[in-house]
PDB file of C-alpha atoms in Angstrom:
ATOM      1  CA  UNK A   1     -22.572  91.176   8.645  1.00  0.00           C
ATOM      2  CA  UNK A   2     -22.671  87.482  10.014  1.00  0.00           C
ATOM      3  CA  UNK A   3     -21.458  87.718  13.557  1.00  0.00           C
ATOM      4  CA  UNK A   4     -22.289  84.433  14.198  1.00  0.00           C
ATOM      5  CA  UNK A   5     -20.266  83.157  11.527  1.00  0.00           C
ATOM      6  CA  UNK A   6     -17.193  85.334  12.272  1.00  0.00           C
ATOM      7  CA  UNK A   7     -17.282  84.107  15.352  1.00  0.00           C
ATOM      8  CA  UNK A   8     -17.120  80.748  14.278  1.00  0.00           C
ATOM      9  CA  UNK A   9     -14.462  81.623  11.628  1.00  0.00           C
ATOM     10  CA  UNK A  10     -12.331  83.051  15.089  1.00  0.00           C
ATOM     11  CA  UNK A  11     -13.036  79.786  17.049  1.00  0.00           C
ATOM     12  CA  UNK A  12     -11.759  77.796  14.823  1.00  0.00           C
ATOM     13  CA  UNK A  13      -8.014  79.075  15.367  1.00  0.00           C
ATOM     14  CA  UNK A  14      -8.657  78.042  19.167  1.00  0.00           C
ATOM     15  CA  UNK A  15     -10.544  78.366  21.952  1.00  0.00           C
ATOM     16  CA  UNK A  16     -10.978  82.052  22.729  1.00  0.00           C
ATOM     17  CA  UNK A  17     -13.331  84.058  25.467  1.00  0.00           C
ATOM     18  CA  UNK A  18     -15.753  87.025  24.643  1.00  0.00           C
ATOM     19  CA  UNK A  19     -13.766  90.212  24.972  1.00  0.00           C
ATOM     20  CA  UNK A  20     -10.965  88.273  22.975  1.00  0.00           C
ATOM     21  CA  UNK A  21     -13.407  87.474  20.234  1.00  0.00           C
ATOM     22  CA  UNK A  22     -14.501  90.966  20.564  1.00  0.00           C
ATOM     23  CA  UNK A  23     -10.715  92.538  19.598  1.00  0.00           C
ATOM     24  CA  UNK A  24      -9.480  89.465  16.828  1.00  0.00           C
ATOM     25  CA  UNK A  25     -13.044  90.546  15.211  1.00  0.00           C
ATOM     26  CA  UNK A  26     -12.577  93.985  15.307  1.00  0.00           C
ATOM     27  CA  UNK A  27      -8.382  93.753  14.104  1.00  0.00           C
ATOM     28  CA  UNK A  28      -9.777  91.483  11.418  1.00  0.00           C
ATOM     29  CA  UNK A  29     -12.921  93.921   9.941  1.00  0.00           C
ATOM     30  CA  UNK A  30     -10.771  97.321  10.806  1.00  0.00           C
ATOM     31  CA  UNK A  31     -13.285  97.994  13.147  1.00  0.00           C
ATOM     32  CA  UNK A  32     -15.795  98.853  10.587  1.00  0.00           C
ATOM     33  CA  UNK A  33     -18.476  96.812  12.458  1.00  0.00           C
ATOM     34  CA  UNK A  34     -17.492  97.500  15.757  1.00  0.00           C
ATOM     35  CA  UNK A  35     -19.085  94.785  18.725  1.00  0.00           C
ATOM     36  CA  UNK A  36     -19.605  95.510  21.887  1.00  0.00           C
ATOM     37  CA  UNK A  37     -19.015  92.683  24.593  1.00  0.00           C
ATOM     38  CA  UNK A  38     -22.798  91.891  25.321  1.00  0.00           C
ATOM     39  CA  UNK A  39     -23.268  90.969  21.467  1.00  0.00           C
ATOM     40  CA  UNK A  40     -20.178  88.375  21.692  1.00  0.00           C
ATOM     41  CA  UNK A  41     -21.599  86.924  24.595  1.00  0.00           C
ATOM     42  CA  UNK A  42     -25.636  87.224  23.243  1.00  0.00           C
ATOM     43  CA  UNK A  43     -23.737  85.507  20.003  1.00  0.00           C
ATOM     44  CA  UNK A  44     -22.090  82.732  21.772  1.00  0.00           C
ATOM     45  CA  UNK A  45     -24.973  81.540  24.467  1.00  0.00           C
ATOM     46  CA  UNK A  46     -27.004  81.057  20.932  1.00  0.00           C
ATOM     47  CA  UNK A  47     -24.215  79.216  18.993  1.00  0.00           C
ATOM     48  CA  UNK A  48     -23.970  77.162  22.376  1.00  0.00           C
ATOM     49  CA  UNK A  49     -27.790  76.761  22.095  1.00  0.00           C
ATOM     50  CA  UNK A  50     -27.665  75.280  19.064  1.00  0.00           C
ATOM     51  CA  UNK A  51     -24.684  72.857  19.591  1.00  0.00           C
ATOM     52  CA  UNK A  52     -22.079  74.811  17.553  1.00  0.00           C
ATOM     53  CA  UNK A  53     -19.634  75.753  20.483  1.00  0.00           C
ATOM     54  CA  UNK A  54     -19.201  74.333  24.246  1.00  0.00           C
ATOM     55  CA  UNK A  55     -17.816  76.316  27.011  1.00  0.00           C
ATOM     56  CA  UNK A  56     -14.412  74.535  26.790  1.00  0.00           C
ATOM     57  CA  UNK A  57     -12.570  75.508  30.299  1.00  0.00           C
ATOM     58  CA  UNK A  58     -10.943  78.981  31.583  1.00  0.00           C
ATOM     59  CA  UNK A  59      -7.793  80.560  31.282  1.00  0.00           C
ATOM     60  CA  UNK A  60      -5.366  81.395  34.097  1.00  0.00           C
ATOM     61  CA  UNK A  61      -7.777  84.571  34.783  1.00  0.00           C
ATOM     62  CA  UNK A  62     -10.708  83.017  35.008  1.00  0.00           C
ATOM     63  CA  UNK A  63     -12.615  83.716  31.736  1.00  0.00           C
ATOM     64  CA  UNK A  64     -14.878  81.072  30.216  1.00  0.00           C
ATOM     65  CA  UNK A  65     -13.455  79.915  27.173  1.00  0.00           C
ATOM     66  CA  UNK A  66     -15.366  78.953  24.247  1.00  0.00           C
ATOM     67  CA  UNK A  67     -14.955  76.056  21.344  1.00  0.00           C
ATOM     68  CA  UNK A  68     -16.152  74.790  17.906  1.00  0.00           C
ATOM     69  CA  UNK A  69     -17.831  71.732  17.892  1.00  0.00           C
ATOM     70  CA  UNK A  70     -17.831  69.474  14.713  1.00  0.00           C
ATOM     71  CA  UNK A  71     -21.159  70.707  14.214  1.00  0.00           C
ATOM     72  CA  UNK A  72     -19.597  74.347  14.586  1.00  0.00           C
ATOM     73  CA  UNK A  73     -17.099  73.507  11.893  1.00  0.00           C
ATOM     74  CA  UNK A  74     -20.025  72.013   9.121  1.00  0.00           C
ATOM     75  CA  UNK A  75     -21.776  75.163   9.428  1.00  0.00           C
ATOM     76  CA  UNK A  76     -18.776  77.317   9.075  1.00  0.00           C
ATOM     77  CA  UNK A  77     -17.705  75.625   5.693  1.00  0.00           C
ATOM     78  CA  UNK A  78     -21.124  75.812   4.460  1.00  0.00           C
ATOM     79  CA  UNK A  79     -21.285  79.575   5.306  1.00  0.00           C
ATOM     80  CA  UNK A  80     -17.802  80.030   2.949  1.00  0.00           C
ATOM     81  CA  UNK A  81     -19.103  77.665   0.392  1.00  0.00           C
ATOM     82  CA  UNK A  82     -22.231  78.884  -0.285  1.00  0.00           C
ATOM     83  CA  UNK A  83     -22.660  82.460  -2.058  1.00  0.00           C
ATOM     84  CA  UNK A  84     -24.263  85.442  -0.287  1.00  0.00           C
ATOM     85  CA  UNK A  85     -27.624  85.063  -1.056  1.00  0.00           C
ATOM     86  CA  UNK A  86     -28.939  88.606  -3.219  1.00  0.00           C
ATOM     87  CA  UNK A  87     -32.413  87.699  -4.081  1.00  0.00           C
ATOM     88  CA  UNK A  88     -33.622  89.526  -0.810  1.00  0.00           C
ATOM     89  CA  UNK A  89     -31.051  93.044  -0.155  1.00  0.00           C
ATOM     90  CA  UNK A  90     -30.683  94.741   2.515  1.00  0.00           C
ATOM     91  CA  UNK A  91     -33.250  97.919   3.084  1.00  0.00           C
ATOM     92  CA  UNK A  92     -30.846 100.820   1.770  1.00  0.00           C
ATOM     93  CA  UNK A  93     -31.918 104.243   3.658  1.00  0.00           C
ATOM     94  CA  UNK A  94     -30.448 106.337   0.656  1.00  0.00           C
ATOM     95  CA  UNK A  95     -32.609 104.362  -1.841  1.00  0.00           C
ATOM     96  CA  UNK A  96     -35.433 104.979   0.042  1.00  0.00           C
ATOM     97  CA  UNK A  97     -34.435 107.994   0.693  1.00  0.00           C
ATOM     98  CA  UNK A  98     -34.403 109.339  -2.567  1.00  0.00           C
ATOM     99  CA  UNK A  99     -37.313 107.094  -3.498  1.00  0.00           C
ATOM    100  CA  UNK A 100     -39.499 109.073  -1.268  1.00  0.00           C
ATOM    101  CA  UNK A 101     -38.439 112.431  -2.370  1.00  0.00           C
ATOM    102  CA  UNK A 102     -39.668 112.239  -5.992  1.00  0.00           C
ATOM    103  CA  UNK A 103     -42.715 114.294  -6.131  1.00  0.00           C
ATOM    104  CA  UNK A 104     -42.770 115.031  -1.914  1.00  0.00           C
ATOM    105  CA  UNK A 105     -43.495 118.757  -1.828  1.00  0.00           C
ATOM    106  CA  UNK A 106     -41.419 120.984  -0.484  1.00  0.00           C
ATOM    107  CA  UNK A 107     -37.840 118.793  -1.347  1.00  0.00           C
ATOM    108  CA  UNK A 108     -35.452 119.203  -3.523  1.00  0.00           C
ATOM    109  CA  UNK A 109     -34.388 116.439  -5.169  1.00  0.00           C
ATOM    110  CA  UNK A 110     -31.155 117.480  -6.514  1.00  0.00           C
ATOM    111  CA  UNK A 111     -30.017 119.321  -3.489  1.00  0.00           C
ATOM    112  CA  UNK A 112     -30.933 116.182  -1.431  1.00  0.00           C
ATOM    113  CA  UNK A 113     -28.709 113.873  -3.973  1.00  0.00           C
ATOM    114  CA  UNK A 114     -25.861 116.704  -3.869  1.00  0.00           C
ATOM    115  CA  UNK A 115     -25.449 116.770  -0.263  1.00  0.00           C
ATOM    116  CA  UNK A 116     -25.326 112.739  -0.771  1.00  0.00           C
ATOM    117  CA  UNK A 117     -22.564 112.861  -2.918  1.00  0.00           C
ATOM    118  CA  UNK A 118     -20.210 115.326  -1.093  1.00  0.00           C
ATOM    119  CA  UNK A 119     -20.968 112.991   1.962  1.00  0.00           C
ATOM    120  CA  UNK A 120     -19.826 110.015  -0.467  1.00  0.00           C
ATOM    121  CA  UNK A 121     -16.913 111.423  -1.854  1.00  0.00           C
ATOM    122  CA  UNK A 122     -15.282 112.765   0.855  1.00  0.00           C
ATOM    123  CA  UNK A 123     -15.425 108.993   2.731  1.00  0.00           C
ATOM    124  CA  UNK A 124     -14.403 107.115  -0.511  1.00  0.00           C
ATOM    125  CA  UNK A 125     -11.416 110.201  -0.214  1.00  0.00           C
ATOM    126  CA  UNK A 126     -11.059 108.829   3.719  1.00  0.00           C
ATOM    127  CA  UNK A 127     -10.631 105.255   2.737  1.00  0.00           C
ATOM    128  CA  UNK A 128      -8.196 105.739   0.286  1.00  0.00           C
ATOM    129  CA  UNK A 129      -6.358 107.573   2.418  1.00  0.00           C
ATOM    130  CA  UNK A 130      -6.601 104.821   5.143  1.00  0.00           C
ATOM    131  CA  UNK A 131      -5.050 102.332   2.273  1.00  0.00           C
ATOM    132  CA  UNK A 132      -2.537 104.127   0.952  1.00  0.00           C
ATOM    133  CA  UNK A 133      -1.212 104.281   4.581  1.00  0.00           C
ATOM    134  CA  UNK A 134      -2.018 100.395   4.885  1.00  0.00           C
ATOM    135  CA  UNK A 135      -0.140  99.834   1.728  1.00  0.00           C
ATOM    136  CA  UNK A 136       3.302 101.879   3.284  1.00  0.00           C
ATOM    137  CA  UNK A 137       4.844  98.685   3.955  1.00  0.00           C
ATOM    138  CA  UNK A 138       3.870  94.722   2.766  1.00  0.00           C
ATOM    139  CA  UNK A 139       0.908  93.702   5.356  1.00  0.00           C
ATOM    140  CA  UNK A 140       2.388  91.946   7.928  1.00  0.00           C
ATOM    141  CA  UNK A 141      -0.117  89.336   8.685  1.00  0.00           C
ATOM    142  CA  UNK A 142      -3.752  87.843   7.998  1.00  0.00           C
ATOM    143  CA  UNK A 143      -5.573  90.618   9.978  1.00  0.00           C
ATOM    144  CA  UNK A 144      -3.981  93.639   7.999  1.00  0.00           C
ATOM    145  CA  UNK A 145      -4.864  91.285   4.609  1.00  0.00           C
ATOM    146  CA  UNK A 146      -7.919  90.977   5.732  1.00  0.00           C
ATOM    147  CA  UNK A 147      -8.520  94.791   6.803  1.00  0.00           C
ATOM    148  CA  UNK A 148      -7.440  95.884   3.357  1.00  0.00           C
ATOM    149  CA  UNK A 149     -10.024  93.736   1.461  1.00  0.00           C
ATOM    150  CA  UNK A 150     -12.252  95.117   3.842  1.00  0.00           C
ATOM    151  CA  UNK A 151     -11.148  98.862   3.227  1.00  0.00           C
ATOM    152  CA  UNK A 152     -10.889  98.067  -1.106  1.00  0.00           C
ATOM    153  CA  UNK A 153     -14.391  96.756  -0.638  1.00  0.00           C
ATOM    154  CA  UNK A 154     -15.820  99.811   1.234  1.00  0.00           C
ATOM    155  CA  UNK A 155     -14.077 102.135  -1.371  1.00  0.00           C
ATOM    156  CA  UNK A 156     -15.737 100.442  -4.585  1.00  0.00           C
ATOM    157  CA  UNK A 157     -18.679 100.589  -3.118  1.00  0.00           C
ATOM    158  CA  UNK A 158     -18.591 103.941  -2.326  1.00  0.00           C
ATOM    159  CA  UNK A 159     -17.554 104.770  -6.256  1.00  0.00           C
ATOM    160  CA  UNK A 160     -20.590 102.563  -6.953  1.00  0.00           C
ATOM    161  CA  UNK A 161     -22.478 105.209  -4.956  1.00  0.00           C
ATOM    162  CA  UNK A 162     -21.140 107.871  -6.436  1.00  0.00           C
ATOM    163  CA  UNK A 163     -21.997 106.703  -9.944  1.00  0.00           C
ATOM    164  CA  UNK A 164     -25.609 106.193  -8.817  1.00  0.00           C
ATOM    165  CA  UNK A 165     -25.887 109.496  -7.585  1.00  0.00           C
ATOM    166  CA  UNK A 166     -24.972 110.923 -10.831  1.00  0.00           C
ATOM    167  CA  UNK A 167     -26.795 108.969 -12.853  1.00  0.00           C
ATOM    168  CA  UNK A 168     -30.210 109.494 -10.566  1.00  0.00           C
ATOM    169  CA  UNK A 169     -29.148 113.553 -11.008  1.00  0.00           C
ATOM    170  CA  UNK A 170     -29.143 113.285 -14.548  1.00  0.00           C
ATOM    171  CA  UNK A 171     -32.165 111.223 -14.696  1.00  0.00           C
ATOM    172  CA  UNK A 172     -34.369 114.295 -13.179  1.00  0.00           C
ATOM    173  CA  UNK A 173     -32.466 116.697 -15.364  1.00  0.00           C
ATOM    174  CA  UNK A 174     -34.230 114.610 -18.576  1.00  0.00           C
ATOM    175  CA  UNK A 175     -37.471 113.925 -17.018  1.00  0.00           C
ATOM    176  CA  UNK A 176     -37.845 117.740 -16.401  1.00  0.00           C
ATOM    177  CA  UNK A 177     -36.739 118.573 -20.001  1.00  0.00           C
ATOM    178  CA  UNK A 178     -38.903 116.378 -21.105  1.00  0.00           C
ATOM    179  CA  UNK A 179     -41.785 117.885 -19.297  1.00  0.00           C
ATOM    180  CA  UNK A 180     -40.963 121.591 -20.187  1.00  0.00           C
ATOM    181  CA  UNK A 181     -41.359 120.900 -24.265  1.00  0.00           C
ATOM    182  CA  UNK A 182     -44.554 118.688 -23.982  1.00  0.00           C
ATOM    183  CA  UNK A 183     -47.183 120.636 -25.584  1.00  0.00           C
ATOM    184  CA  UNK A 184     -50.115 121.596 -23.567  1.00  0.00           C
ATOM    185  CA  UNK A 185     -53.256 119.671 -23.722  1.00  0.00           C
ATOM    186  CA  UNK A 186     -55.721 122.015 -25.681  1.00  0.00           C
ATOM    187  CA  UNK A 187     -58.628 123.176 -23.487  1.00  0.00           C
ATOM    188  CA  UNK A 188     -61.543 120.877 -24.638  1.00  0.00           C
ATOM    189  CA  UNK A 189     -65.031 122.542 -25.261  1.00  0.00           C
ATOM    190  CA  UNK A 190     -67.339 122.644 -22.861  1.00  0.00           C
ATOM    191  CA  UNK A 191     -69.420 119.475 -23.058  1.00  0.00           C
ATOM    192  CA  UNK A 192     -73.106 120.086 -24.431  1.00  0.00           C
ATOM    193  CA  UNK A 193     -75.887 117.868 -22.168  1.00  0.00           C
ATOM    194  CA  UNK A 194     -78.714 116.853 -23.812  1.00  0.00           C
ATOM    195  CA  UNK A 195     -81.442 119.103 -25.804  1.00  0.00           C
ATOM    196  CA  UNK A 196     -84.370 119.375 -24.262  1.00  0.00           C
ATOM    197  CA  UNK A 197     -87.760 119.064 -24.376  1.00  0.00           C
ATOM    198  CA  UNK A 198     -89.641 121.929 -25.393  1.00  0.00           C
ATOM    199  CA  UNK A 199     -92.432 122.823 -22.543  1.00  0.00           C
ATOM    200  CA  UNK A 200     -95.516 122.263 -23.419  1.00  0.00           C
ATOM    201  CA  UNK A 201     -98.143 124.864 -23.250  1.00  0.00           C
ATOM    202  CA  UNK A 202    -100.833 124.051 -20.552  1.00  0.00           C
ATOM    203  CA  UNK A 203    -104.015 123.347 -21.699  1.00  0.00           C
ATOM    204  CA  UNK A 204    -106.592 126.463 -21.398  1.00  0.00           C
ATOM    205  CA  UNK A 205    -108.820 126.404 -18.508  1.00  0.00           C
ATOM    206  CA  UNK A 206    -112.962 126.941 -19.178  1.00  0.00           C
ATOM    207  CA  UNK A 207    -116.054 125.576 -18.244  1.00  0.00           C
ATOM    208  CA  UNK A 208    -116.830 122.428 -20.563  1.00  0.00           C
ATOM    209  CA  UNK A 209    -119.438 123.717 -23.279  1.00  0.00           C
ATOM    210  CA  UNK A 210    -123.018 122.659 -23.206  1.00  0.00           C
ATOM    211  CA  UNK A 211    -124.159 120.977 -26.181  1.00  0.00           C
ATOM    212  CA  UNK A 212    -126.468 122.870 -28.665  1.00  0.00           C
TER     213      UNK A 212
END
């Protein structure tokens, strides 16, 4: 998730301080990447770093208030105009996962994949739940629009998953039928090393005879 982005994307609507970042990021994502204050503020000294917000002025409280800068803006439509790049994913852990239990000893596979897919299931069950009580009455405003494209997206991936899962399940199911009916190899005969030599006989041992 680009925090520095939807940041940006927040700033853009006004200036705003950390902790208020913070909440309008959360509201907007459903708090399914939840920030903590010291990442907003980490965030914004870099985006300040690099010229893309200024430290505008403070509120009536007395918290520093950030802005986009021009430059701030350019980046930001760049970010929503150019696609997500997929060349280079994300390390998965249940890919890997599951990549490192074919063949480990002592794991099974299918149990491993099983307990995967109850986990799965039952949080694709969670979210649908969550938008069917979203979808009650017409969203209200941009955040709860934006939290159910968040929650649709999280429960298509998570049928995605569960797809996977069966199809990596009945993978293993034909790779170990396949291995049960292959014949065999037939014992080969023992290799014969090369004849050898028969010994000769030594020669007989005598005193040389005289001549006549």
């Amino acid at each position: 998730m680009s925090i520095r982005h939807g940041l940006l994307a927040l700033l853009e609507r006004g200036p705003r301080y950390g902790s208020q970042l913070r909440t309008e990021f959360e509201s907007r994502t459903g708090s399914t990447w939840p920030l903590n204050v010291g990442q907003v503020y980490t965030t914004l000294s870099r985006l300040e770093r690099d010229g893309l917000v200024v430290q505008d002025d403070e509120d009536d409280q007395g918290h520093a208030l950030y802005a986009i800068t021009d430059g701030g803006r350019t980046e930001l439509r760049n970010w929503f105009e150019t696609p997500v790049d997929r060349s280079s994913p994300p390390r998965d852990e249940l890919a890997i996962k599951l990549a490192m239990a074919v063949g480990a000893p002592g794991v099974d596979i299918r149990a491993v994949i099983q307990s995967q897919r109850h986990h799965t299931v039952k949080a694709m069950q969670d979210y649908t739940r969550l938008k069917a009580q979203a979808l009650t009455d017409v969203p209200a405003d941009r955040d709860e629009v934006a939290w159910l494209l968040v929650l649709e997206q999280l429960i298509f991936q998570a049928e995605a998953e569960a797809r996977w899962l069966d199809h990596c399940e009945s993978r293993l199911v034909r790779l170990a039928e396949a291995a049960a009916t292959e014949p065999e190899p037939e014992p080969r005969a023992p290799s014969r090393g090369p004849a050898r030599a028969p010994a000769r006989t030594p020669a007989r041992l005598g005193r040389p005879r005289g001549r006549a």
